[in-house]
PDB file of C-alpha atoms in Angstrom:
ATOM      1  CA  MET A 243     110.710  81.645  60.473  1.00 40.00           C
ATOM      2  CA  PRO A 244     113.771  80.506  61.742  1.00 46.00           C
ATOM      3  CA  CYS A 245     114.689  79.461  65.035  1.00 50.00           C
ATOM      4  CA  PHE A 246     116.937  82.297  66.586  1.00 51.00           C
ATOM      5  CA  GLU A 247     117.508  80.637  69.975  1.00 54.00           C
ATOM      6  CA  GLY A 248     120.954  79.023  70.864  1.00 52.00           C
ATOM      7  CA  ASP A 249     124.365  80.310  71.249  1.00 58.00           C
ATOM      8  CA  ASN A 250     125.484  80.171  67.360  1.00 70.00           C
ATOM      9  CA  ALA A 251     125.003  83.448  66.770  1.00 71.00           C
ATOM     10  CA  SER A 252     127.091  85.532  64.311  1.00 75.00           C
ATOM     11  CA  SER A 253     128.909  88.258  65.859  1.00 75.00           C
ATOM     12  CA  GLN A 254     127.928  90.514  63.028  1.00 76.00           C
ATOM     13  CA  GLU A 255     131.318  92.435  63.069  1.00 75.00           C
ATOM     14  CA  GLY A 256     130.683  93.989  59.434  1.00 71.00           C
ATOM     15  CA  SER A 257     127.605  95.489  60.985  1.00 82.00           C
ATOM     16  CA  PRO A 258     127.936  99.427  62.038  1.00 81.00           C
ATOM     17  CA  LEU A 259     125.400  98.760  64.577  1.00 80.00           C
ATOM     18  CA  PHE A 260     127.233  96.167  66.308  1.00 82.00           C
ATOM     19  CA  ASN A 261     131.213  97.746  65.347  1.00 77.00           C
ATOM     20  CA  ARG A 262     130.441 101.543  65.477  1.00 81.00           C
ATOM     21  CA  ILE A 263     127.309 102.041  67.644  1.00 85.00           C
ATOM     22  CA  PRO A 264     127.997 101.669  71.668  1.00 87.00           C
ATOM     23  CA  GLY A 265     126.065  98.938  73.359  1.00 81.00           C
ATOM     24  CA  GLU A 266     124.191 101.615  75.338  1.00 86.00           C
ATOM     25  CA  ILE A 267     123.406 103.323  72.580  1.00 90.00           C
ATOM     26  CA  ARG A 268     122.173 100.526  70.419  1.00 85.00           C
ATOM     27  CA  ASN A 269     119.887  99.206  73.559  1.00 84.00           C
ATOM     28  CA  ARG A 270     118.347 102.467  73.501  1.00 86.00           C
ATOM     29  CA  ILE A 271     117.578 101.654  69.840  1.00 84.00           C
ATOM     30  CA  PHE A 272     116.018  98.520  70.287  1.00 83.00           C
ATOM     31  CA  GLU A 273     113.861  99.635  73.224  1.00 80.00           C
ATOM     32  CA  LEU A 274     112.399 102.363  71.257  1.00 81.00           C
ATOM     33  CA  ALA A 275     112.046  99.694  67.924  1.00 80.00           C
ATOM     34  CA  VAL A 276     109.461  98.001  70.127  1.00 78.00           C
ATOM     35  CA  THR A 277     107.782 100.577  72.115  1.00 75.00           C
ATOM     36  CA  ILE A 278     103.791 100.389  71.819  1.00 75.00           C
ATOM     37  CA  SER A 279     102.612 102.424  68.763  1.00 73.00           C
ATOM     38  CA  ILE A 280      99.074 103.747  68.782  1.00 75.00           C
ATOM     39  CA  ASP A 281      96.695 103.776  65.704  1.00 74.00           C
ATOM     40  CA  LYS A 282      94.778 107.108  65.825  1.00 76.00           C
ATOM     41  CA  GLN A 283      92.352 106.480  63.024  1.00 76.00           C
ATOM     42  CA  GLU A 284      89.751 105.830  65.713  1.00 79.00           C
ATOM     43  CA  SER A 285      89.350 106.980  68.981  1.00 81.00           C
ATOM     44  CA  PHE A 286      87.377 106.220  71.998  1.00 84.00           C
ATOM     45  CA  PRO A 287      84.127 108.222  72.715  1.00 83.00           C
ATOM     46  CA  ARG A 288      84.976 111.551  74.139  1.00 83.00           C
ATOM     47  CA  HIS A 289      81.943 111.068  76.755  1.00 83.00           C
ATOM     48  CA  GLY A 290      83.093 107.397  77.819  1.00 86.00           C
ATOM     49  CA  PHE A 291      83.982 106.678  81.519  1.00 89.00           C
ATOM     50  CA  TYR A 292      87.377 105.037  80.262  1.00 88.00           C
ATOM     51  CA  TYR A 293      88.342 107.994  78.097  1.00 89.00           C
ATOM     52  CA  ARG A 294      91.506 109.853  79.384  1.00 89.00           C
ATOM     53  CA  PRO A 295      95.165 110.970  78.697  1.00 89.00           C
ATOM     54  CA  GLY A 296      96.763 107.905  77.393  1.00 86.00           C
ATOM     55  CA  PHE A 297      93.752 105.946  76.861  1.00 87.00           C
ATOM     56  CA  ARG A 298      91.624 107.813  73.872  1.00 84.00           C
ATOM     57  CA  TYR A 299      92.097 104.907  71.190  1.00 81.00           C
ATOM     58  CA  PRO A 300      91.498 101.503  71.290  1.00 78.00           C
ATOM     59  CA  ASN A 301      94.125 100.318  69.081  1.00 73.00           C
ATOM     60  CA  ARG A 302      97.637  99.590  69.802  1.00 72.00           C
ATOM     61  CA  LYS A 303     100.509  97.527  68.497  1.00 74.00           C
ATOM     62  CA  LEU A 304     103.250  96.180  69.518  1.00 74.00           C
ATOM     63  CA  ASP A 305     105.595  95.182  66.475  1.00 76.00           C
ATOM     64  CA  THR A 306     108.278  92.506  67.218  1.00 79.00           C
ATOM     65  CA  ALA A 307     109.940  92.750  63.956  1.00 79.00           C
ATOM     66  CA  LEU A 308     113.160  93.511  65.031  1.00 80.00           C
ATOM     67  CA  LEU A 309     113.479  90.508  66.628  1.00 81.00           C
ATOM     68  CA  SER A 310     113.384  88.470  63.584  1.00 82.00           C
ATOM     69  CA  THR A 311     116.202  90.253  61.645  1.00 82.00           C
ATOM     70  CA  CYS A 312     119.156  88.000  63.145  1.00 86.00           C
ATOM     71  CA  ARG A 313     120.416  85.761  65.811  1.00 85.00           C
ATOM     72  CA  ARG A 314     122.654  88.283  67.385  1.00 83.00           C
ATOM     73  CA  VAL A 315     119.453  90.833  67.560  1.00 84.00           C
ATOM     74  CA  TYR A 316     117.260  88.027  68.732  1.00 86.00           C
ATOM     75  CA  GLN A 317     119.761  87.613  71.629  1.00 81.00           C
ATOM     76  CA  GLU A 318     119.860  90.755  72.789  1.00 82.00           C
ATOM     77  CA  THR A 319     116.198  91.945  72.296  1.00 81.00           C
ATOM     78  CA  HIS A 320     114.086  88.880  73.178  1.00 77.00           C
ATOM     79  CA  PHE A 321     113.218  89.961  76.525  1.00 75.00           C
ATOM     80  CA  LEU A 322     112.335  93.704  75.479  1.00 78.00           C
ATOM     81  CA  PRO A 323     108.844  93.172  74.612  1.00 76.00           C
ATOM     82  CA  ALA A 324     107.957  91.839  78.193  1.00 71.00           C
ATOM     83  CA  GLN A 325     109.186  94.427  79.713  1.00 73.00           C
ATOM     84  CA  SER A 326     107.806  96.991  77.869  1.00 74.00           C
ATOM     85  CA  TYR A 327     104.133  95.613  77.729  1.00 81.00           C
ATOM     86  CA  VAL A 328     101.591  96.790  80.221  1.00 86.00           C
ATOM     87  CA  ARG A 329      98.669  94.480  80.607  1.00 89.00           C
ATOM     88  CA  VAL A 330      95.819  96.661  81.079  1.00 91.00           C
ATOM     89  CA  LYS A 331      92.652  95.386  82.771  1.00 92.00           C
ATOM     90  CA  TRP A 332      89.313  97.177  83.666  1.00 92.00           C
ATOM     91  CA  HIS A 333      87.162  96.337  86.756  1.00 90.00           C
ATOM     92  CA  GLY A 334      84.067  98.420  85.907  1.00 84.00           C
ATOM     93  CA  ARG A 335      83.325 100.869  83.509  1.00 86.00           C
ATOM     94  CA  GLY A 336      85.722  99.870  80.605  1.00 85.00           C
ATOM     95  CA  PRO A 337      85.863  99.837  76.888  1.00 84.00           C
ATOM     96  CA  PRO A 338      83.930  96.751  75.258  1.00 80.00           C
ATOM     97  CA  ALA A 339      84.944  93.624  75.584  1.00 69.00           C
ATOM     98  CA  ARG A 340      86.095  93.445  71.793  1.00 61.00           C
ATOM     99  CA  VAL A 341      88.034  96.677  72.204  1.00 63.00           C
ATOM    100  CA  GLN A 342      89.682  95.282  75.376  1.00 62.00           C
ATOM    101  CA  GLU A 343      90.899  92.556  72.992  1.00 57.00           C
ATOM    102  CA  ASN A 344      92.583  94.836  70.536  1.00 54.00           C
ATOM    103  CA  ILE A 345      94.140  96.755  73.603  1.00 56.00           C
ATOM    104  CA  GLN A 346      96.013  93.162  74.336  1.00 56.00           C
ATOM    105  CA  GLN A 347      96.454  91.765  70.966  1.00 46.00           C
ATOM    106  CA  ASP A 348     100.338  92.238  70.754  1.00 46.00           C
ATOM    107  CA  SER A 349     101.177  90.757  74.341  1.00 52.00           C
ATOM    108  CA  PRO A 350     104.552  89.165  73.900  1.00 51.00           C
ATOM    109  CA  VAL A 351     103.883  87.498  77.178  1.00 48.00           C
ATOM    110  CA  ARG A 352     100.713  85.921  75.559  1.00 48.00           C
ATOM    111  CA  ARG A 353     102.619  84.124  72.514  1.00 46.00           C
ATOM    112  CA  ARG A 354     104.016  80.387  72.717  1.00 37.00           C
ATOM    113  CA  THR A 355     106.566  81.284  70.539  1.00 34.00           C
ATOM    114  CA  LEU A 356     107.771  83.833  67.855  1.00 36.00           C
ATOM    115  CA  ARG A 357     107.216  81.413  65.438  1.00 38.00           C
ATOM    116  CA  THR A 358     103.782  80.094  65.805  1.00 36.00           C
ATOM    117  CA  ARG A 359     101.548  83.372  65.838  1.00 37.00           C
ATOM    118  CA  PRO A 360     101.333  86.321  63.467  1.00 36.00           C
ATOM    119  CA  ARG A 361     102.915  89.298  64.607  1.00 39.00           C
ATOM    120  CA  HIS A 362      99.510  91.312  64.475  1.00 36.00           C
ATOM    121  CA  SER A 363      97.019  88.407  65.699  1.00 33.00           C
ATOM    122  CA  THR A 364      94.088  88.893  67.826  1.00 34.00           C
ATOM    123  CA  VAL A 365      93.894  86.564  70.876  1.00 34.00           C
ATOM    124  CA  GLN A 366      90.471  85.857  72.996  1.00 38.00           C
ATOM    125  CA  GLN A 367      89.913  88.031  76.182  1.00 45.00           C
ATOM    126  CA  ASP A 368      90.877  85.777  79.061  1.00 50.00           C
ATOM    127  CA  THR A 369      91.353  86.467  82.785  1.00 65.00           C
ATOM    128  CA  SER A 370      94.511  84.855  83.544  1.00 81.00           C
ATOM    129  CA  TYR A 371      98.085  86.174  83.824  1.00 85.00           C
ATOM    130  CA  HIS A 372     101.258  84.706  82.457  1.00 82.00           C
ATOM    131  CA  PRO A 373     104.345  84.339  84.410  1.00 85.00           C
ATOM    132  CA  ASN A 374     106.690  86.347  82.597  1.00 80.00           C
ATOM    133  CA  LEU A 375     104.065  89.402  82.711  1.00 86.00           C
ATOM    134  CA  ARG A 376     106.166  92.481  84.361  1.00 91.00           C
ATOM    135  CA  SER A 377     103.618  95.491  84.096  1.00 93.00           C
ATOM    136  CA  LEU A 378     100.038  95.488  85.096  1.00 95.00           C
ATOM    137  CA  HIS A 379      97.752  98.400  85.379  1.00 95.00           C
ATOM    138  CA  LEU A 380      94.272  97.991  86.571  1.00 96.00           C
ATOM    139  CA  PHE A 381      91.573 100.558  86.421  1.00 96.00           C
ATOM    140  CA  THR A 382      89.162  99.753  89.450  1.00 95.00           C
ATOM    141  CA  GLN A 383      85.894 100.828  91.294  1.00 95.00           C
ATOM    142  CA  GLN A 384      86.584 101.495  94.760  1.00 95.00           C
ATOM    143  CA  CYS A 385      84.080  98.638  95.617  1.00 93.00           C
ATOM    144  CA  TRP A 386      86.171  96.209  93.952  1.00 94.00           C
ATOM    145  CA  LEU A 387      89.629  97.317  94.972  1.00 96.00           C
ATOM    146  CA  GLU A 388      88.265  96.717  98.125  1.00 94.00           C
ATOM    147  CA  GLY A 389      87.004  93.464  98.025  1.00 93.00           C
ATOM    148  CA  TRP A 390      89.856  92.349  95.716  1.00 95.00           C
ATOM    149  CA  ARG A 391      91.633  89.771  98.181  1.00 95.00           C
ATOM    150  CA  SER A 392      90.942  86.916  95.920  1.00 95.00           C
ATOM    151  CA  SER A 393      92.145  88.984  92.669  1.00 95.00           C
ATOM    152  CA  ALA A 394      95.187  89.716  94.380  1.00 96.00           C
ATOM    153  CA  GLU A 395      95.763  86.137  94.843  1.00 96.00           C
ATOM    154  CA  LYS A 396      94.945  84.957  91.485  1.00 95.00           C
ATOM    155  CA  ILE A 397      97.381  87.953  90.085  1.00 95.00           C
ATOM    156  CA  SER A 398     100.248  86.815  92.237  1.00 95.00           C
ATOM    157  CA  GLN A 399     100.210  83.421  91.655  1.00 95.00           C
ATOM    158  CA  GLN A 400      99.997  83.021  88.087  1.00 93.00           C
ATOM    159  CA  ALA A 401     102.011  86.674  87.286  1.00 91.00           C
ATOM    160  CA  LEU A 402     105.015  85.456  89.030  1.00 90.00           C
ATOM    161  CA  GLY A 403     107.488  87.974  87.581  1.00 90.00           C
ATOM    162  CA  LEU A 404     105.386  90.827  88.077  1.00 93.00           C
ATOM    163  CA  HIS A 405     107.560  93.745  89.128  1.00 95.00           C
ATOM    164  CA  ASN A 406     105.172  96.596  88.657  1.00 97.00           C
ATOM    165  CA  LEU A 407     101.654  97.467  89.495  1.00 98.00           C
ATOM    166  CA  LYS A 408      99.708 100.422  88.912  1.00 98.00           C
ATOM    167  CA  ILE A 409      95.805 100.803  90.594  1.00 98.00           C
ATOM    168  CA  THR A 410      93.752 103.756  88.868  1.00 98.00           C
ATOM    169  CA  LEU A 411      90.796 105.143  90.434  1.00 97.00           C
ATOM    170  CA  ARG A 412      88.851 107.560  88.371  1.00 96.00           C
ATOM    171  CA  HIS A 413      86.334 110.185  89.298  1.00 94.00           C
ATOM    172  CA  SER A 414      83.571 107.443  88.359  1.00 93.00           C
ATOM    173  CA  ASP A 415      85.117 104.828  90.378  1.00 95.00           C
ATOM    174  CA  TRP A 416      84.756 106.229  94.028  1.00 95.00           C
ATOM    175  CA  TRP A 417      81.836 105.426  96.108  1.00 93.00           C
ATOM    176  CA  TRP A 418      78.838 107.143  95.502  1.00 91.00           C
ATOM    177  CA  TRP A 419      80.430 109.782  92.903  1.00 91.00           C
ATOM    178  CA  GLU A 420      76.961 110.014  91.514  1.00 88.00           C
ATOM    179  CA  ARG A 421      76.237 111.712  94.336  1.00 88.00           C
ATOM    180  CA  SER A 422      79.258 114.050  94.837  1.00 88.00           C
ATOM    181  CA  GLU A 423      79.764 112.545  98.370  1.00 90.00           C
ATOM    182  CA  PRO A 424      82.877 113.294  99.730  1.00 91.00           C
ATOM    183  CA  LEU A 425      85.793 111.291  98.913  1.00 93.00           C
ATOM    184  CA  LYS A 426      87.167 108.589 101.413  1.00 93.00           C
ATOM    185  CA  LEU A 427      89.911 105.899 101.089  1.00 94.00           C
ATOM    186  CA  ASP A 428      92.197 103.999 103.666  1.00 95.00           C
ATOM    187  CA  ALA A 429      94.366 101.290 102.837  1.00 96.00           C
ATOM    188  CA  LYS A 430      94.289  99.934 106.336  1.00 94.00           C
ATOM    189  CA  GLN A 431      90.378  99.623 106.952  1.00 91.00           C
ATOM    190  CA  CYS A 432      88.074  97.361 106.193  1.00 85.00           C
ATOM    191  CA  ASP A 433      85.321  99.379 104.721  1.00 77.00           C
ATOM    192  CA  THR A 434      85.849 102.986 103.901  1.00 76.00           C
ATOM    193  CA  ALA A 435      82.286 103.487 102.566  1.00 66.00           C
ATOM    194  CA  SER A 436      81.120 104.231 106.042  1.00 64.00           C
ATOM    195  CA  PRO A 437      82.168 106.993 108.125  1.00 63.00           C
ATOM    196  CA  ILE A 438      84.755 105.966 109.727  1.00 67.00           C
ATOM    197  CA  VAL A 439      87.854 107.073 111.453  1.00 75.00           C
ATOM    198  CA  HIS A 440      91.246 107.570 109.748  1.00 80.00           C
ATOM    199  CA  SER A 441      94.102 105.614 110.690  1.00 85.00           C
ATOM    200  CA  THR A 442      97.143 106.962 111.236  1.00 86.00           C
ATOM    201  CA  ALA A 443     100.285 106.187 110.902  1.00 86.00           C
ATOM    202  CA  SER A 444     101.236 103.656 113.938  1.00 88.00           C
ATOM    203  CA  ASP A 445      97.609 101.951 112.966  1.00 90.00           C
ATOM    204  CA  GLU A 446      98.309  98.114 111.354  1.00 92.00           C
ATOM    205  CA  PHE A 447      96.719  96.817 108.476  1.00 93.00           C
ATOM    206  CA  TYR A 448      93.365  95.013 109.582  1.00 92.00           C
ATOM    207  CA  ASP A 449      93.512  91.686 108.028  1.00 91.00           C
ATOM    208  CA  ASN A 450      90.523  92.008 105.290  1.00 91.00           C
ATOM    209  CA  SER A 451      91.963  95.915 104.371  1.00 94.00           C
ATOM    210  CA  TRP A 452      92.800  96.308 100.767  1.00 96.00           C
ATOM    211  CA  GLY A 453      96.287  97.289 101.530  1.00 97.00           C
ATOM    212  CA  HIS A 454      96.820  94.274 103.738  1.00 96.00           C
ATOM    213  CA  HIS A 455      96.436  91.921 100.630  1.00 97.00           C
ATOM    214  CA  PHE A 456      99.864  93.137  99.082  1.00 97.00           C
ATOM    215  CA  TYR A 457     101.225  90.170 101.186  1.00 96.00           C
ATOM    216  CA  PHE A 458     100.394  87.812  98.640  1.00 97.00           C
ATOM    217  CA  PHE A 459     102.938  89.505  96.270  1.00 97.00           C
ATOM    218  CA  ASN A 460     106.593  88.460  96.229  1.00 95.00           C
ATOM    219  CA  GLY A 461     109.152  90.246  94.140  1.00 94.00           C
ATOM    220  CA  LEU A 462     106.794  93.371  93.486  1.00 97.00           C
ATOM    221  CA  LYS A 463     109.088  96.535  93.140  1.00 97.00           C
ATOM    222  CA  LYS A 464     106.716  99.177  92.505  1.00 97.00           C
ATOM    223  CA  PHE A 465     103.180 100.212  93.356  1.00 98.00           C
ATOM    224  CA  GLU A 466     101.661 102.795  91.706  1.00 98.00           C
ATOM    225  CA  LEU A 467      98.306 104.642  92.841  1.00 98.00           C
ATOM    226  CA  GLU A 468      96.546 107.148  90.785  1.00 98.00           C
ATOM    227  CA  LEU A 469      93.768 108.886  92.228  1.00 98.00           C
ATOM    228  CA  GLU A 470      91.496 111.193  90.265  1.00 97.00           C
ATOM    229  CA  THR A 471      88.915 113.807  90.723  1.00 96.00           C
ATOM    230  CA  VAL A 472      87.104 116.824  89.514  1.00 94.00           C
ATOM    231  CA  GLU A 473      88.640 120.018  90.424  1.00 94.00           C
ATOM    232  CA  LEU A 474      85.897 121.231  93.045  1.00 92.00           C
ATOM    233  CA  LYS A 475      86.939 117.865  95.444  1.00 94.00           C
ATOM    234  CA  ARG A 476      90.505 118.678  95.210  1.00 95.00           C
ATOM    235  CA  SER A 477      90.838 119.023  98.806  1.00 95.00           C
ATOM    236  CA  GLY A 478      89.188 115.699 100.031  1.00 94.00           C
ATOM    237  CA  LEU A 479      91.653 114.117  97.822  1.00 96.00           C
ATOM    238  CA  ASP A 480      94.428 115.889  98.828  1.00 97.00           C
ATOM    239  CA  GLU A 481      93.451 114.839 102.397  1.00 94.00           C
ATOM    240  CA  ILE A 482      93.758 111.219 101.466  1.00 95.00           C
ATOM    241  CA  VAL A 483      97.130 111.963  99.549  1.00 96.00           C
ATOM    242  CA  PHE A 484      98.430 113.497 102.989  1.00 95.00           C
ATOM    243  CA  ARG A 485      97.330 110.286 104.641  1.00 94.00           C
ATOM    244  CA  ALA A 486      98.411 108.061 101.890  1.00 96.00           C
ATOM    245  CA  LYS A 487     102.332 108.667 102.571  1.00 94.00           C
ATOM    246  CA  ASP A 488     102.647 106.933 105.482  1.00 93.00           C
ATOM    247  CA  TRP A 489     101.049 103.891 104.243  1.00 96.00           C
ATOM    248  CA  GLN A 490     103.624 100.812 103.988  1.00 96.00           C
ATOM    249  CA  PHE A 491     102.039  97.922 102.302  1.00 97.00           C
ATOM    250  CA  PRO A 492     104.015  94.693 103.822  1.00 95.00           C
ATOM    251  CA  LEU A 493     104.894  91.921 101.059  1.00 97.00           C
ATOM    252  CA  GLY A 494     104.966  88.241 101.154  1.00 95.00           C
ATOM    253  CA  ASP A 495     108.923  88.645 100.694  1.00 94.00           C
ATOM    254  CA  GLY A 496     108.953  90.901 103.982  1.00 94.00           C
ATOM    255  CA  LYS A 497     109.575  93.845 102.050  1.00 95.00           C
ATOM    256  CA  LEU A 498     107.608  96.892 102.458  1.00 96.00           C
ATOM    257  CA  LEU A 499     106.389  99.074  99.562  1.00 97.00           C
ATOM    258  CA  VAL A 500     106.998 102.420 100.931  1.00 97.00           C
ATOM    259  CA  LEU A 501     106.140 106.155  99.493  1.00 97.00           C
ATOM    260  CA  ASN A 502     108.989 107.581  97.333  1.00 96.00           C
ATOM    261  CA  PRO A 503     107.862 111.492  97.739  1.00 96.00           C
ATOM    262  CA  THR A 504     110.283 112.749  94.893  1.00 96.00           C
ATOM    263  CA  LYS A 505     107.942 110.706  92.551  1.00 97.00           C
ATOM    264  CA  THR A 506     104.489 112.179  93.627  1.00 97.00           C
ATOM    265  CA  LYS A 507     102.649 113.541  90.393  1.00 96.00           C
ATOM    266  CA  ARG A 508      99.967 115.997  90.580  1.00 97.00           C
ATOM    267  CA  ARG A 509      98.357 116.446  87.027  1.00 95.00           C
ATOM    268  CA  GLY A 510      95.259 118.007  85.597  1.00 94.00           C
ATOM    269  CA  TRP A 511      93.270 117.444  82.497  1.00 93.00           C
ATOM    270  CA  THR A 512      89.917 118.444  80.869  1.00 91.00           C
ATOM    271  CA  GLY A 513      87.305 116.524  79.609  1.00 88.00           C
ATOM    272  CA  VAL A 514      83.859 116.104  78.468  1.00 85.00           C
ATOM    273  CA  LYS A 515      81.514 115.713  81.183  1.00 85.00           C
ATOM    274  CA  LEU A 516      80.255 112.068  82.009  1.00 80.00           C
ATOM    275  CA  PRO A 517      77.124 110.658  80.918  1.00 72.00           C
ATOM    276  CA  SER A 518      75.608 110.306  84.518  1.00 74.00           C
ATOM    277  CA  GLY A 519      76.375 111.557  88.124  1.00 68.00           C
ATOM    278  CA  ARG A 520      75.579 114.980  89.638  1.00 70.00           C
ATOM    279  CA  HIS A 521      77.347 117.644  87.936  1.00 66.00           C
ATOM    280  CA  VAL A 522      78.184 120.569  90.015  1.00 69.00           C
ATOM    281  CA  PRO A 523      78.427 123.852  88.192  1.00 69.00           C
ATOM    282  CA  ASN A 524      81.899 124.860  87.769  1.00 78.00           C
ATOM    283  CA  ASP A 525      83.633 126.836  84.979  1.00 88.00           C
ATOM    284  CA  PRO A 526      86.385 124.257  83.421  1.00 89.00           C
ATOM    285  CA  VAL A 527      88.437 127.311  82.237  1.00 90.00           C
ATOM    286  CA  LYS A 528      88.768 128.909  85.845  1.00 92.00           C
ATOM    287  CA  ALA A 529      89.034 125.357  87.616  1.00 93.00           C
ATOM    288  CA  LYS A 530      92.362 125.011  85.445  1.00 92.00           C
ATOM    289  CA  VAL A 531      93.413 128.140  86.332  1.00 93.00           C
ATOM    290  CA  ARG A 532      93.329 127.587  89.854  1.00 95.00           C
ATOM    291  CA  LEU A 533      94.893 124.290  89.138  1.00 96.00           C
ATOM    292  CA  GLU A 534      97.833 125.776  87.365  1.00 95.00           C
ATOM    293  CA  ARG A 535      98.294 128.042  90.079  1.00 96.00           C
ATOM    294  CA  ASP A 536      98.852 125.626  92.353  1.00 95.00           C
ATOM    295  CA  GLY A 537     101.508 124.039  90.139  1.00 95.00           C
ATOM    296  CA  VAL A 538      99.506 121.458  89.016  1.00 96.00           C
ATOM    297  CA  ASP A 539     100.798 119.893  85.481  1.00 93.00           C
ATOM    298  CA  PHE A 540      98.482 120.432  82.388  1.00 91.00           C
ATOM    299  CA  ARG A 541     100.876 119.317  79.574  1.00 85.00           C
ATOM    300  CA  VAL A 542      99.271 116.835  77.477  1.00 75.00           C
ATOM    301  CA  GLU A 543     101.703 113.682  77.228  1.00 69.00           C
ATOM    302  CA  ASP A 544     100.221 112.284  74.288  1.00 67.00           C
ATOM    303  CA  GLY A 545      99.967 115.089  72.124  1.00 65.00           C
ATOM    304  CA  GLU A 546      96.285 115.325  71.930  1.00 71.00           C
ATOM    305  CA  PRO A 547      94.701 118.666  71.783  1.00 69.00           C
ATOM    306  CA  GLU A 548      92.938 119.866  74.696  1.00 75.00           C
ATOM    307  CA  ILE A 549      89.269 119.872  75.035  1.00 75.00           C
ATOM    308  CA  LEU A 550      87.599 122.944  76.948  1.00 75.00           C
ATOM    309  CA  GLY A 551      83.733 124.492  76.732  1.00 76.00           C
ATOM    310  CA  ASP A 552      80.910 124.379  78.808  1.00 75.00           C
ATOM    311  CA  ASP A 553      80.032 120.783  78.533  1.00 80.00           C
ATOM    312  CA  CYS A 554      83.550 120.042  80.098  1.00 88.00           C
ATOM    313  CA  SER A 555      84.918 119.262  83.344  1.00 91.00           C
ATOM    314  CA  THR A 556      88.282 120.073  84.991  1.00 93.00           C
ATOM    315  CA  TYR A 557      90.187 116.963  86.574  1.00 94.00           C
ATOM    316  CA  TYR A 558      92.760 116.707  88.994  1.00 96.00           C
ATOM    317  CA  VAL A 559      94.938 113.655  89.377  1.00 97.00           C
ATOM    318  CA  VAL A 560      97.519 112.415  91.941  1.00 98.00           C
ATOM    319  CA  THR A 561      99.876 109.373  91.174  1.00 98.00           C
ATOM    320  CA  LEU A 562     101.894 107.879  94.399  1.00 98.00           C
ATOM    321  CA  THR A 563     104.766 105.795  93.931  1.00 98.00           C
ATOM    322  CA  TYR A 564     105.459 103.370  96.430  1.00 98.00           C
ATOM    323  CA  GLU A 565     109.012 101.142  96.107  1.00 98.00           C
ATOM    324  CA  ALA A 566     110.096  97.953  97.504  1.00 97.00           C
ATOM    325  CA  ASN A 567     112.335  98.730 100.871  1.00 90.00           C
ATOM    326  CA  ARG A 568     114.191  95.876 103.033  1.00 62.00           C
ATOM    327  CA  ASP A 569     111.900  97.091 106.033  1.00 59.00           C
ATOM    328  CA  SER A 570     110.333  99.939 107.658  1.00 50.00           C
ATOM    329  CA  CYS A 571     113.889 101.094 108.864  1.00 50.00           C
ATOM    330  CA  SER A 572     115.067 101.890 105.453  1.00 46.00           C
ATOM    331  CA  THR A 573     112.988 104.747 105.148  1.00 45.00           C
TER     332      THR A 573
END
């Protein structure tokens, strides 16, 4: 494959792509061309802890053939794969290791160059983070999150270009979910597994709280916290969400991650009951009706058919988006 780096690129004035299509539209075409595609020939087991909207299939591809067409295209698009790629890691109850390798296999930030690795090669699973990684999605159990100090430090030291971080707590990730214990989560406290008094807006982050460990990060622009539970425990999750609006996570560069309430999303979905844990009897259809009545969005973003039946549970998901501001006065 020829090298496309350098400034000696043809202007391609004879190509309609460059002489007729406006740059904004051309950029959008390029973005779509390197969007991750999903192979739907094989699906995750529906009873798996990791099966959920957006994660129903193990095989994902990020095709970078566009970058090989000519120097002009390469110069305009070489940064797009790294920007659009989201690395996904599970810390507990994730897919088998071989499946996680498939999900990561087309990471553009893990290629040395476009010239030395086939487009759809499989890489070995590792725990390192590339300096150019822009977006990271962590599925974590609550016990991992509340002890993630060393992991946060490692990510911040390796993924120097990280701009977007998403952390998901699924129904099966909460402390004592198997016994259907009440939900407890506080970013300012050191141990939310024990009965504690909730922190207030004026309270500082304890030094060993999971929220305090954001100070390792410099340059982080957005943090999404996705919280999921079953419909019957919605009130407990809503209480956490209410208190979370006052969390302002301190970053190492002096900025604060502050909630943007306009981007809060409340969604619902139905899935097969998990293979373990206590299942409180609940009609999934009636549960869905109750959530929809309160404005919870059940639109299926990944185009998959809805699963409803006696062996199903109805899940309630809230996503909070925190964005970096200069300081607390900017809110």
